[in-house]
Short mmCIF file of C-alpha atoms and ligand atoms in Angstrom, two decimals:
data_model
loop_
_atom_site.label_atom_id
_atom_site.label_comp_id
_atom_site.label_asym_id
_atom_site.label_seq_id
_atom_site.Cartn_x
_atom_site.Cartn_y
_atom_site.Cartn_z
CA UNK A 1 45.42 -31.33 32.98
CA UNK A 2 44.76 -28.48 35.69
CA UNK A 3 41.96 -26.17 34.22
CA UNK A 4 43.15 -23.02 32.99
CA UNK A 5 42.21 -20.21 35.42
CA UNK A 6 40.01 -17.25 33.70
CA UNK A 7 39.48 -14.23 35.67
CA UNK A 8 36.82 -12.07 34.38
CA UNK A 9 36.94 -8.55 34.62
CA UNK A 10 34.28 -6.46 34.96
CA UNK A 11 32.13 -2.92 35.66
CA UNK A 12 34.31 -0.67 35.57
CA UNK A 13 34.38 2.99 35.91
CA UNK A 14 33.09 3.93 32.40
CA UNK A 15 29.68 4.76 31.66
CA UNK A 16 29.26 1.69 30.26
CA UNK A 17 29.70 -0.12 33.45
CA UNK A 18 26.06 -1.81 32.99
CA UNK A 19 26.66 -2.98 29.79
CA UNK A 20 29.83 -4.46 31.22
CA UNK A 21 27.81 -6.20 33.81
CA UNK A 22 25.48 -7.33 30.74
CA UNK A 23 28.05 -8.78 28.94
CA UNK A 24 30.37 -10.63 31.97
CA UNK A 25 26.77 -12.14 33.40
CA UNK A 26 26.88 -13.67 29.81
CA UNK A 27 30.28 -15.13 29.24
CA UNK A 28 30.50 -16.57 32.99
CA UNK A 29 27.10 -18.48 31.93
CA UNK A 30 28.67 -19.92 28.80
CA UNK A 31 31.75 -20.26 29.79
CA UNK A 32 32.89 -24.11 29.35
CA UNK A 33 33.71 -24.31 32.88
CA UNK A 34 35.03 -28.28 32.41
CA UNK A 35 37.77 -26.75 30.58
CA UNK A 36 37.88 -22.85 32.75
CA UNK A 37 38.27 -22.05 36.49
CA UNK A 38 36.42 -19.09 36.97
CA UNK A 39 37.41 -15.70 39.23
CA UNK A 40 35.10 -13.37 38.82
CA UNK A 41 36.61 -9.77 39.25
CA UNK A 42 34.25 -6.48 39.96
CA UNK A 43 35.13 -3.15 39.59
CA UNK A 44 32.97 -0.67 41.76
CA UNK A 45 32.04 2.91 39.53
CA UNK A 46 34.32 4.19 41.82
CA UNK A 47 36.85 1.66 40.56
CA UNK A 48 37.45 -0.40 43.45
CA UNK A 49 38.03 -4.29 43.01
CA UNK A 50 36.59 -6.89 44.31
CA UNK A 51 36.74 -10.22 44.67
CA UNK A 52 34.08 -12.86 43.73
CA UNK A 53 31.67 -12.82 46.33
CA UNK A 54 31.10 -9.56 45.88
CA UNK A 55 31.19 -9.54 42.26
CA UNK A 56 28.65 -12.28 41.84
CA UNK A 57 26.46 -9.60 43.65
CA UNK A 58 27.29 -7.42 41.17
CA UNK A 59 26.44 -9.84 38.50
CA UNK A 60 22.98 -10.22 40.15
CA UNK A 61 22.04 -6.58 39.80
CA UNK A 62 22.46 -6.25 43.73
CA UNK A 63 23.52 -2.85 45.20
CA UNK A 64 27.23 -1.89 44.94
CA UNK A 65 29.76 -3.18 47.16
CA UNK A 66 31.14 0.17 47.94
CA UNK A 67 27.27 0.96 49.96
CA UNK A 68 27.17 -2.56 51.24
CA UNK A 69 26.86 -2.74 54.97
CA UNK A 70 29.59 -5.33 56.02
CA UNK A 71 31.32 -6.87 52.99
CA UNK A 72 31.56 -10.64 53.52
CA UNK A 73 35.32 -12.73 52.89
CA UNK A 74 36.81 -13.35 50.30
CA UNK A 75 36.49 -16.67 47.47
CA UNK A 76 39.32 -18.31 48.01
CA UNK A 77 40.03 -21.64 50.02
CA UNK A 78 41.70 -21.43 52.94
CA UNK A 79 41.35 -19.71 56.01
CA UNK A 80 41.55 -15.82 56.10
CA UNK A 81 41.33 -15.67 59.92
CA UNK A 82 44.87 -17.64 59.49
CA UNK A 83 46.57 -15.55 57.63
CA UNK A 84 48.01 -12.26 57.43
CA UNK A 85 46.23 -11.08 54.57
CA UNK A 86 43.01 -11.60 56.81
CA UNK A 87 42.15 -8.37 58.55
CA UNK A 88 42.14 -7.03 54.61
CA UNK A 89 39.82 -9.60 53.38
CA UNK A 90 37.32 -9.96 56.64
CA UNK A 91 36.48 -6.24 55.89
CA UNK A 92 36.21 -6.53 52.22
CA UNK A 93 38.94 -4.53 51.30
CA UNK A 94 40.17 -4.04 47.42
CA UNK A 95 42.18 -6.65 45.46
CA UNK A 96 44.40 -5.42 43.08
CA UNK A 97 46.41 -6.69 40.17
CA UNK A 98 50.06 -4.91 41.36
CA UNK A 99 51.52 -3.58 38.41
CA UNK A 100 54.78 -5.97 38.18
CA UNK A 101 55.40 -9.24 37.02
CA UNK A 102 54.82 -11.71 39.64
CA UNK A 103 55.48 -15.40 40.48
CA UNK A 104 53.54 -17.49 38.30
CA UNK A 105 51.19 -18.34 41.73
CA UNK A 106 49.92 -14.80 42.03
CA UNK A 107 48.30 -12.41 39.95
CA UNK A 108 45.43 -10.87 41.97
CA UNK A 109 46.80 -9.43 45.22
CA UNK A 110 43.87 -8.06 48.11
CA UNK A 111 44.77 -4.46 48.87
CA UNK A 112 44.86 -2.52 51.99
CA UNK A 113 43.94 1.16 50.94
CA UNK A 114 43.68 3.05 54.17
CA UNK A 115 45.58 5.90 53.78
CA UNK A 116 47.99 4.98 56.49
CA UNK A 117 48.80 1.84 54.76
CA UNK A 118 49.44 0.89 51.24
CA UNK A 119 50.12 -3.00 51.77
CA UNK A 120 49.24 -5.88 49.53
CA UNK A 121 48.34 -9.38 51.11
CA UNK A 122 50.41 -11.48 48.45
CA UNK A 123 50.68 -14.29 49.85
CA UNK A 124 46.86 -15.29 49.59
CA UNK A 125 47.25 -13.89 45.70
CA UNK A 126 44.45 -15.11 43.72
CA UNK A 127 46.80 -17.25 40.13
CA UNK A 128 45.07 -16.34 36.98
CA UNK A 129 46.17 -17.77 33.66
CA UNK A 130 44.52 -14.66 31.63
CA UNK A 131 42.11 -11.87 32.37
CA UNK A 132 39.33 -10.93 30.37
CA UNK A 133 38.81 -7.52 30.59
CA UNK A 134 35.12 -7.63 29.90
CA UNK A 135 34.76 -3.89 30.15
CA UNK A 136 33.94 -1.42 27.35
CA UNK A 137 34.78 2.31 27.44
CA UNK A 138 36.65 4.37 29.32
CA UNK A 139 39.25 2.20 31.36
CA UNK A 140 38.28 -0.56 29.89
CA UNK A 141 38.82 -0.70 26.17
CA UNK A 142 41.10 2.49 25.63
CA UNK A 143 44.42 0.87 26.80
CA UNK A 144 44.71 1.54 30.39
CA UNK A 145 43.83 -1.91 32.05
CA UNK A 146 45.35 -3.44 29.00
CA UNK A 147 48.74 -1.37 30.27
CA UNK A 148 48.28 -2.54 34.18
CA UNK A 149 48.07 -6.30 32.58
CA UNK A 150 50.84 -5.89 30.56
CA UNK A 151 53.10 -4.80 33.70
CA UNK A 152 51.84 -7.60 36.14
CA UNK A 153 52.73 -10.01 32.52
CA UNK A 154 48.97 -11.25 32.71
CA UNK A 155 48.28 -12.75 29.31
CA UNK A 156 44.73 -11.04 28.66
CA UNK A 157 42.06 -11.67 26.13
CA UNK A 158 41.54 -8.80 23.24
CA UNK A 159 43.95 -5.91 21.57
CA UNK A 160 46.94 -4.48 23.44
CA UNK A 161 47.69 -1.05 24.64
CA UNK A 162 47.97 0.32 21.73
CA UNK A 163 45.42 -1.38 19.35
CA UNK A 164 42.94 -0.58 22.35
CA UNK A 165 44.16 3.03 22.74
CA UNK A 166 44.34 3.60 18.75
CA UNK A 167 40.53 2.24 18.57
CA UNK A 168 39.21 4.38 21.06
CA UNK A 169 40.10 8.12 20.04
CA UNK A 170 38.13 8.73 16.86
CA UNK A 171 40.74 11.22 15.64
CA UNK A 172 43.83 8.75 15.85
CA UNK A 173 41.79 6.10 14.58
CA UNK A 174 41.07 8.21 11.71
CA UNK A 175 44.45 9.22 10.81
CA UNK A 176 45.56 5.43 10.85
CA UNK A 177 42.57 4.64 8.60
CA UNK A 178 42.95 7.02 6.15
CA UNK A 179 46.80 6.08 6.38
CA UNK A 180 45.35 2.38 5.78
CA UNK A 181 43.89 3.99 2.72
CA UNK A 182 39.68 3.27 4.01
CA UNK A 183 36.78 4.76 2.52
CA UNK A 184 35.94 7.14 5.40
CA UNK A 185 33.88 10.36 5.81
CA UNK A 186 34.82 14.03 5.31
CA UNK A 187 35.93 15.31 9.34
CA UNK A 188 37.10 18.24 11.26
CA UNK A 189 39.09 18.31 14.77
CA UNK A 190 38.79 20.94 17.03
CA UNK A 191 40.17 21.14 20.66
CA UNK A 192 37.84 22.45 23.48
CA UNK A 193 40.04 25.28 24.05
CA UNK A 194 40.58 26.19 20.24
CA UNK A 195 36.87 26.35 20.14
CA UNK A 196 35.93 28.12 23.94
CA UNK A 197 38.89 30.44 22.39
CA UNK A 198 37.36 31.56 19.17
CA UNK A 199 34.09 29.37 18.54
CA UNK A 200 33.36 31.83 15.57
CA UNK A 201 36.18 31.02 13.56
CA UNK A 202 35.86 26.92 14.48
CA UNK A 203 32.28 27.07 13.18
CA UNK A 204 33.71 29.22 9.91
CA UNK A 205 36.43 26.25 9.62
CA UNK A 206 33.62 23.43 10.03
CA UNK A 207 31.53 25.09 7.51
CA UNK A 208 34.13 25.48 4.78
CA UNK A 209 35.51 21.94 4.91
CA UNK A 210 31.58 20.03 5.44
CA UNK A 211 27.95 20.21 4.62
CA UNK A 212 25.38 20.00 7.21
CA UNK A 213 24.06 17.97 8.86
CA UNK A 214 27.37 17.22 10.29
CA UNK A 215 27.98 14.72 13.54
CA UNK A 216 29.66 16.20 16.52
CA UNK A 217 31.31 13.15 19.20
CA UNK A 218 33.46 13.30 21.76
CA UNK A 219 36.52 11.82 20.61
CA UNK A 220 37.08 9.38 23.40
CA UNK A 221 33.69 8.26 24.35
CA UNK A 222 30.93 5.20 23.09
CA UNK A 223 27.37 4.26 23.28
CA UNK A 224 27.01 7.15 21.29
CA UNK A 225 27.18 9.56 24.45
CA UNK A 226 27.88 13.21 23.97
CA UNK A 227 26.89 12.57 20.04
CA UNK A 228 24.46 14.81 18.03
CA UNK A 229 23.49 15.33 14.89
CA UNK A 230 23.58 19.41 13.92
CA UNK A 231 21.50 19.78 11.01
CA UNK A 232 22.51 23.86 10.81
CA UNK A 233 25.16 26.57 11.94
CA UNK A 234 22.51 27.09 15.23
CA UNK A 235 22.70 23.29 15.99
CA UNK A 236 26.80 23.35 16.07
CA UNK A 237 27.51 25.49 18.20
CA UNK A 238 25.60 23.46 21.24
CA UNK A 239 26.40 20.05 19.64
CA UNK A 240 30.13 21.34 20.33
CA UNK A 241 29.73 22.46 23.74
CA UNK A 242 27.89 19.33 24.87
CA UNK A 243 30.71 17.28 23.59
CA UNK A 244 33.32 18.94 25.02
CA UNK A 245 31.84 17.97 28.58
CA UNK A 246 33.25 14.84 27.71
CA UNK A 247 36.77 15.26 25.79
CA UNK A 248 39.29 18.05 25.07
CA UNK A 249 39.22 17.09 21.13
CA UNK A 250 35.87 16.74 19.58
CA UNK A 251 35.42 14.98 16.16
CA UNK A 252 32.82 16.64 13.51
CA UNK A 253 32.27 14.93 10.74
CA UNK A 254 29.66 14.63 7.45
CA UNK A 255 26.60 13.19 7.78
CA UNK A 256 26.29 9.91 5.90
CA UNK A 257 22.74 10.83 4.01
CA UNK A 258 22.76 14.14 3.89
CA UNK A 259 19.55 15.93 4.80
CA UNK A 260 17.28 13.88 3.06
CA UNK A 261 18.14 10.00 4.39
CA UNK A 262 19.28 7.77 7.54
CA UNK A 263 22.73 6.25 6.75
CA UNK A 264 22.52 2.06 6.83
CA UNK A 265 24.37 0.78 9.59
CA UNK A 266 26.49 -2.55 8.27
CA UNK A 267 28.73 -4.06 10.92
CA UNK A 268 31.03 -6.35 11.12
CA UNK A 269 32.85 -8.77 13.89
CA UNK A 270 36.75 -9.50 13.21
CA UNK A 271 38.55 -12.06 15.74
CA UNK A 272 42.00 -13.27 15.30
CA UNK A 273 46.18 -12.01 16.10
CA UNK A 274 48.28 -12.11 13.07
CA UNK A 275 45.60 -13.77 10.85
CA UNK A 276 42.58 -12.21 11.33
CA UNK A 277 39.05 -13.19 10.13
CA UNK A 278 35.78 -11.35 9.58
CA UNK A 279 32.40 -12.80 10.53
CA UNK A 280 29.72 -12.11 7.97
CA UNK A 281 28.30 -8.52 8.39
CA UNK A 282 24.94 -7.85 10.33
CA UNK A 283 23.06 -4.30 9.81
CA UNK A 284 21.21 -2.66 12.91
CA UNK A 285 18.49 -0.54 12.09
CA UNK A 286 18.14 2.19 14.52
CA UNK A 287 14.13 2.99 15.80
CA UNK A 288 15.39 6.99 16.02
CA UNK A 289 17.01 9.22 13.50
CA UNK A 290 20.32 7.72 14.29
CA UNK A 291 21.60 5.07 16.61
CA UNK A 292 21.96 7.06 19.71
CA UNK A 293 21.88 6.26 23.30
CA UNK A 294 18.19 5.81 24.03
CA UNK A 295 18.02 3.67 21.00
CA UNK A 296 20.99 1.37 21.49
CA UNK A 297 20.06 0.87 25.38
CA UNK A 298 16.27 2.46 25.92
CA UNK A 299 13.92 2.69 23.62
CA UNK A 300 12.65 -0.89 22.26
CA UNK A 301 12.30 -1.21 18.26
CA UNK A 302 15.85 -1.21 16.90
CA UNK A 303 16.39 -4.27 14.41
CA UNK A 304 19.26 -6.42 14.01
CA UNK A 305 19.76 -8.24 10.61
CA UNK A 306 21.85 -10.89 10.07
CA UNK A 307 23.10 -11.06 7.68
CA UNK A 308 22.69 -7.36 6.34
CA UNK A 309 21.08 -7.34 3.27
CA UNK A 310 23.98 -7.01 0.58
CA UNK A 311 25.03 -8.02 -2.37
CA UNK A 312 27.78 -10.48 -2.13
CA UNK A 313 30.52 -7.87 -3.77
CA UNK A 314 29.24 -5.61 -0.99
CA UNK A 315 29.37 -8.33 1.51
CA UNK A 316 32.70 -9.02 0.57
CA UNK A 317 33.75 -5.27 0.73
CA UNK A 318 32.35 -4.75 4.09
CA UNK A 319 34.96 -7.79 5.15
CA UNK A 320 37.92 -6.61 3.62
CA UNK A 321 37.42 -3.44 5.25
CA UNK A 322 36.96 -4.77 8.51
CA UNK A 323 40.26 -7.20 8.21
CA UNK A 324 41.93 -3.82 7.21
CA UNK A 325 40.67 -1.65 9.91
CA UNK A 326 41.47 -4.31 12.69
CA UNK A 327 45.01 -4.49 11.28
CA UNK A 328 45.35 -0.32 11.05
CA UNK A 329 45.37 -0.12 14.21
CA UNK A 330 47.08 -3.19 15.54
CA UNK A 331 44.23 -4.75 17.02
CA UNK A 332 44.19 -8.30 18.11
CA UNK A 333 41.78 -11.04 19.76
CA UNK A 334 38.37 -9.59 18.77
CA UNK A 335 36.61 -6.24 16.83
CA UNK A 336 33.79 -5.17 15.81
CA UNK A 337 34.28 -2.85 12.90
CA UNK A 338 31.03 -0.40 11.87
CA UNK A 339 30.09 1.24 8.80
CA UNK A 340 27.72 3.58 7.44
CA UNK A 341 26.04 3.45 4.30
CA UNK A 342 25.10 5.76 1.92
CA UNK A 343 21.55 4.38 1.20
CA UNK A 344 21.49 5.82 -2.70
CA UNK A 345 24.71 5.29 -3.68
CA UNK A 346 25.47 2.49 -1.59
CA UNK A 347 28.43 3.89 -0.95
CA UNK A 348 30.53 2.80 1.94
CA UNK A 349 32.68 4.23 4.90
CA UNK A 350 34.59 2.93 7.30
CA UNK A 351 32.69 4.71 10.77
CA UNK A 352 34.66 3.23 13.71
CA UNK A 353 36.33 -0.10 15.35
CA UNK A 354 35.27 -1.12 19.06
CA UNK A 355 37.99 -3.02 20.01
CA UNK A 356 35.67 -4.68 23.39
CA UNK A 357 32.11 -4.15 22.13
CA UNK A 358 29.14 -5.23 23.30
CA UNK A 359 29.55 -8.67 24.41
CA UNK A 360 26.21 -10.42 26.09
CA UNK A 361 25.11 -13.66 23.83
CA UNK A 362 22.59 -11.70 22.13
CA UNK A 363 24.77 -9.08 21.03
CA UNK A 364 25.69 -8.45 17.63
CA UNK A 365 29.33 -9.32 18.01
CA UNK A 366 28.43 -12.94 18.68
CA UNK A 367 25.67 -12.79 17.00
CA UNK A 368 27.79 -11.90 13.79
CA UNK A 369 29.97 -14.69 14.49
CA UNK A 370 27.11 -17.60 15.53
CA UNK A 371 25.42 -16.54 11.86
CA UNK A 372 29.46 -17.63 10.56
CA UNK A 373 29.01 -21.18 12.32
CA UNK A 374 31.14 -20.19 15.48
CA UNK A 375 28.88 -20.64 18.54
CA UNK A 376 28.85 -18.16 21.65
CA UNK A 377 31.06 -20.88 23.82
CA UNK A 378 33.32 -21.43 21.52
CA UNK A 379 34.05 -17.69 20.70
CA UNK A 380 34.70 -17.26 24.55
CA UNK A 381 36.96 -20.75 23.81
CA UNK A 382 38.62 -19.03 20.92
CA UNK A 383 39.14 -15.46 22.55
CA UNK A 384 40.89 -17.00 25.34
CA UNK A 385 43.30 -18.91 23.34
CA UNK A 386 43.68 -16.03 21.43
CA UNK A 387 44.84 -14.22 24.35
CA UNK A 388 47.32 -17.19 25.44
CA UNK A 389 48.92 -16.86 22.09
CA UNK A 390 49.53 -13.35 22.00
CA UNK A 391 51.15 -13.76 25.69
CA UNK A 392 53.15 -16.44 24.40
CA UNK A 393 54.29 -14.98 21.22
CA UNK A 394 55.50 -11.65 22.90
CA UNK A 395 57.21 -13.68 25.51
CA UNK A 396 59.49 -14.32 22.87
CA UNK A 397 61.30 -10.46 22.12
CA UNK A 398 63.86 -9.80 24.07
CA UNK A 399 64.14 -5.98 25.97
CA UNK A 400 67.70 -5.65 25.75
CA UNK A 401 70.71 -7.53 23.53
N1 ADP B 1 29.02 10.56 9.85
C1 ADP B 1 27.86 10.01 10.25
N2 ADP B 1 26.80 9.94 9.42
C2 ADP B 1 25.62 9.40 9.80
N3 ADP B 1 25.40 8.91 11.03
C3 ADP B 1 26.42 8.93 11.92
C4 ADP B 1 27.69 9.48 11.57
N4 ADP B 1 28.49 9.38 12.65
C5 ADP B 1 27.76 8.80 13.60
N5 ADP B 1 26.50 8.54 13.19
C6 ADP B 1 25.43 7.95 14.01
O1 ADP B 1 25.79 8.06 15.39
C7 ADP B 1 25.99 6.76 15.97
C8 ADP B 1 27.11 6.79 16.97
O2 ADP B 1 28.30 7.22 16.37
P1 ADP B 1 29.66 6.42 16.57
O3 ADP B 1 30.73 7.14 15.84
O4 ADP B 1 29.45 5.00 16.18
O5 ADP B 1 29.94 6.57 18.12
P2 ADP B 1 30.02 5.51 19.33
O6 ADP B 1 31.46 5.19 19.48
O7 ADP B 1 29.49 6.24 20.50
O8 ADP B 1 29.19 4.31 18.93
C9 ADP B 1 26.20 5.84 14.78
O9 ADP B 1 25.87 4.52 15.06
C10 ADP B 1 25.27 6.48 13.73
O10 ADP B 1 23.92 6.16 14.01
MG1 MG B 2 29.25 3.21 17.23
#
């Protein structure tokens, strides 16, 4: 049987274009490669693509292809001197995946971007089976690479345009929970402009519906940038304005704890299409006051525990919730699904779903999931089959009677 061809995806423009790097530098290690062809596909931070020479550089921590001197050719067999394609790929030009379906032999087209010319070099295409989009954030797990798959018919690992859009904006996600009926945290909305408009009367709003300290994101963001905890009416006011460099609608919501204690953080991994399962949950406890940039990526001293330290109605809880969270917002492939805890109570909400989170071998994803007897390869095994099913399965509507 001819191995199934995996291209891996990954960088990206968001700012979590190292972490991507993190994770891709794990899965093409584990990756059973008797079974899986690997193409290894960069994206620049400028959001260029390239093909696998220069994305193994990538993958080494080199510089960036877009400040490399004299890009070298391109990975696949054949001669480029021969063909027409060539003069694209001798000077490292972009591939691209063009955004229609194509013959089965193509998939991955190199690009000619000069602004005289807009002209793909299909007939060296690189064939892919599936993509996976190993790319969190921005462009990556919101919906909008998912969407450029979906038009070139490229089965692709993880949720679809909309699960992938739904997870990412806090505020849709939250109306689809609390549709979904899940335990969630008090929350306001506000729009940029509503609050550069009038920010008196959107801190008079915020006050009247929560109780400091309050949380103030972005509502399309992760790795907890533009985040901060206000713990009074002087801290909202800049915890606002630093979000909005980063969104037009900014999420505020309670603070899990209140004034007096750190919320416990109890996550949980979710993989599956129609028939989703949850992993058992892990719980990360953050070395700062809450899990924030520095602490996630920086600062040393955060501790995962696997599993988190529950009872086993609690336990169960945490994985019925995270079944019904992946399935709120259509999600398929893979989650991981986050909650906070209040620490007296033990109460629990629902925080957020990352639809493409962090995904090296020692993150808590797969960690989640090798504590549930399913080992890092095998996930990757799964995932991909996962994809191919989904693929297959919408293959099967029809667009028009
Ligand atoms: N309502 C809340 N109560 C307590 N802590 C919170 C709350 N919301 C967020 N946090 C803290 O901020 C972190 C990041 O928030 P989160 O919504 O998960 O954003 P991101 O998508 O960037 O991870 C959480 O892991 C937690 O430490
Ligand atoms: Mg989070």
């Amino acid at each position: 049987m001819a191995k199934l061809r995996v291209g891996i995806l990954f960088g990206g423009r968001s700012g979590e274009h190292e972490v991507s790097l993190l994770s891709a530098a794990s899965v093409l290690n584990a990756i059973d490669k008797t079974k899986y062809e690997v193409v290894p596909i960069g994206i620049t931070k400028d959001g260029r693509w390239l093909t696998a020479e220069h994305a193994e550089r990538l993958l080494r921590g080199e510089k960036q292809a877009s400040v490399l001197p004299t890009p070298e050719k391109h990975l696949r067999a054949g001669d480029p001197e021969a063909t027409p394609g060539a003069a694209v790929l001798a000077t490292g030009e972009s591939v691209v995946v063009p955004p229609e379906p194509t013959r089965r032999e193509a998939g991955i087209a190199p690009f000619q971007t000069d602004a005289a010319t807009l002209r793909r070099a299909s007939d060296r295409a690189i064939n892919v089976d599936i993509i996976f989009p190993v790319l969190h954030g921005t462009f990556g797990e919101d919906g909008t690479i998912q969407g450029l798959l979906e038009l070139a018919d490229i089965a692709y690992v993880g949720a679809g345009v909309l699960g992938s859009s739904a997870g990412m904006d806090k505020d849709i996600m939250k109306s689809l929970f609390r549709a979904a009926g899940l335990p969630m945290v008090k929350h306001v909305t506000v729009l940029r402009n509503q609050f550069e408009y009038a920010p008196k009367k959107v801190q008079k709003l915020v006050e009247s519906r929560l109780k400091y300290p309050v949380f103030v994101k972005p509502a399309n963001l992760g790795s907890s940038v533009g985040i901060s905890k206000a713990h009074d009416g002087k801290e909202l006011g800049p915890a606002i304005v630093e979000a909005a460099k980063f969104d037009r609608k900014i999420v505020i919501e309670e603070g899990v704890g209140g004034k007096k204690n750190k919320a416990r953080e109890i996550e949980c991994a979710v993989l599956g299409n129609d028939d989703p399962k949850a992993s058992v949950a892990g719980e990360i406890v953050p070395c700062k006051e809450f899990y924030d940039y520095d602490a996630k990526y920086l600062v040393e001293g955060s501790e995962a525990v696997i599993p988190a330290k529950l009872t086993k109605a609690e336990m169960k809880t945490v994985q019925r919730l995270a079944i019904a969270a992946f399935q709120a917002v259509d999600c398929t492939g893979l989650a991981r699904v986050d909650f906070l805890m209040e620490p007296k109570s033990r109460r629990i909400f629902v925080n957020e779903i990352n639809t493409m989170p962090g995904f090296t071998a020692i993150s808590m994803y797969p960690k989640m999931w090798a504590a549930s007897g399913v080992s890092y390869p095998e996930l990757i095994d799964r995932l991909i089959r996962l994809g191919i099913e989904r693929h297959e399965d919408k293959k099967r509507n029809q667009y028009s009677r």
